[in-house]
């Protein structure tokens, strides 16, 4: 059996960002993150 992909999850928390969403592969969608002013 050969693994098809290796998972890597990085998590964090901040009150300075919003709209943090995960994609279908449980990765953070970096294009949707916005900074809180």
PDB file of C-alpha atoms in Angstrom:
ATOM      1  CA  UNK A   1       0.000   0.000   0.000  1.00  0.00           C
ATOM      2  CA  UNK A   2       1.373   3.429  -0.966  1.00  0.00           C
ATOM      3  CA  UNK A   3       0.108   6.579   0.787  1.00  0.00           C
ATOM      4  CA  UNK A   4      -1.500   8.959  -1.697  1.00  0.00           C
ATOM      5  CA  UNK A   5      -0.752  12.084   0.283  1.00  0.00           C
ATOM      6  CA  UNK A   6       0.924  13.030   3.524  1.00  0.00           C
ATOM      7  CA  UNK A   7      -1.139  15.138   5.896  1.00  0.00           C
ATOM      8  CA  UNK A   8       0.327  18.181   7.564  1.00  0.00           C
ATOM      9  CA  UNK A   9      -1.813  20.291   9.852  1.00  0.00           C
ATOM     10  CA  UNK A  10      -0.681  23.561  11.374  1.00  0.00           C
ATOM     11  CA  UNK A  11      -3.021  25.296  13.770  1.00  0.00           C
ATOM     12  CA  UNK A  12      -2.972  28.654  15.438  1.00  0.00           C
ATOM     13  CA  UNK A  13      -5.236  31.293  16.927  1.00  0.00           C
ATOM     14  CA  UNK A  14      -5.243  35.054  16.625  1.00  0.00           C
ATOM     15  CA  UNK A  15      -7.726  37.883  17.058  1.00  0.00           C
ATOM     16  CA  UNK A  16      -5.949  39.733  14.210  1.00  0.00           C
ATOM     17  CA  UNK A  17      -7.314  37.579  11.365  1.00  0.00           C
ATOM     18  CA  UNK A  18     -10.774  36.565  10.150  1.00  0.00           C
ATOM     19  CA  UNK A  19     -12.354  34.385   7.445  1.00  0.00           C
ATOM     20  CA  UNK A  20     -10.037  31.455   8.117  1.00  0.00           C
ATOM     21  CA  UNK A  21     -11.512  28.487   6.233  1.00  0.00           C
ATOM     22  CA  UNK A  22     -10.378  24.952   5.484  1.00  0.00           C
ATOM     23  CA  UNK A  23     -10.445  23.434   1.987  1.00  0.00           C
ATOM     24  CA  UNK A  24     -11.463  19.880   1.060  1.00  0.00           C
ATOM     25  CA  UNK A  25      -8.019  18.557   1.993  1.00  0.00           C
ATOM     26  CA  UNK A  26      -8.082  20.132   5.516  1.00  0.00           C
ATOM     27  CA  UNK A  27      -5.635  22.867   4.543  1.00  0.00           C
ATOM     28  CA  UNK A  28      -6.142  26.529   5.407  1.00  0.00           C
ATOM     29  CA  UNK A  29      -7.310  28.528   2.383  1.00  0.00           C
ATOM     30  CA  UNK A  30      -4.727  31.338   2.485  1.00  0.00           C
ATOM     31  CA  UNK A  31      -6.502  33.416  -0.163  1.00  0.00           C
ATOM     32  CA  UNK A  32      -9.568  33.969   2.057  1.00  0.00           C
ATOM     33  CA  UNK A  33      -7.792  35.106   5.234  1.00  0.00           C
ATOM     34  CA  UNK A  34      -8.263  38.793   6.055  1.00  0.00           C
ATOM     35  CA  UNK A  35      -6.496  40.986   8.590  1.00  0.00           C
ATOM     36  CA  UNK A  36      -8.661  42.652  11.247  1.00  0.00           C
ATOM     37  CA  UNK A  37      -8.136  46.404  11.399  1.00  0.00           C
TER      38      UNK A  37
END
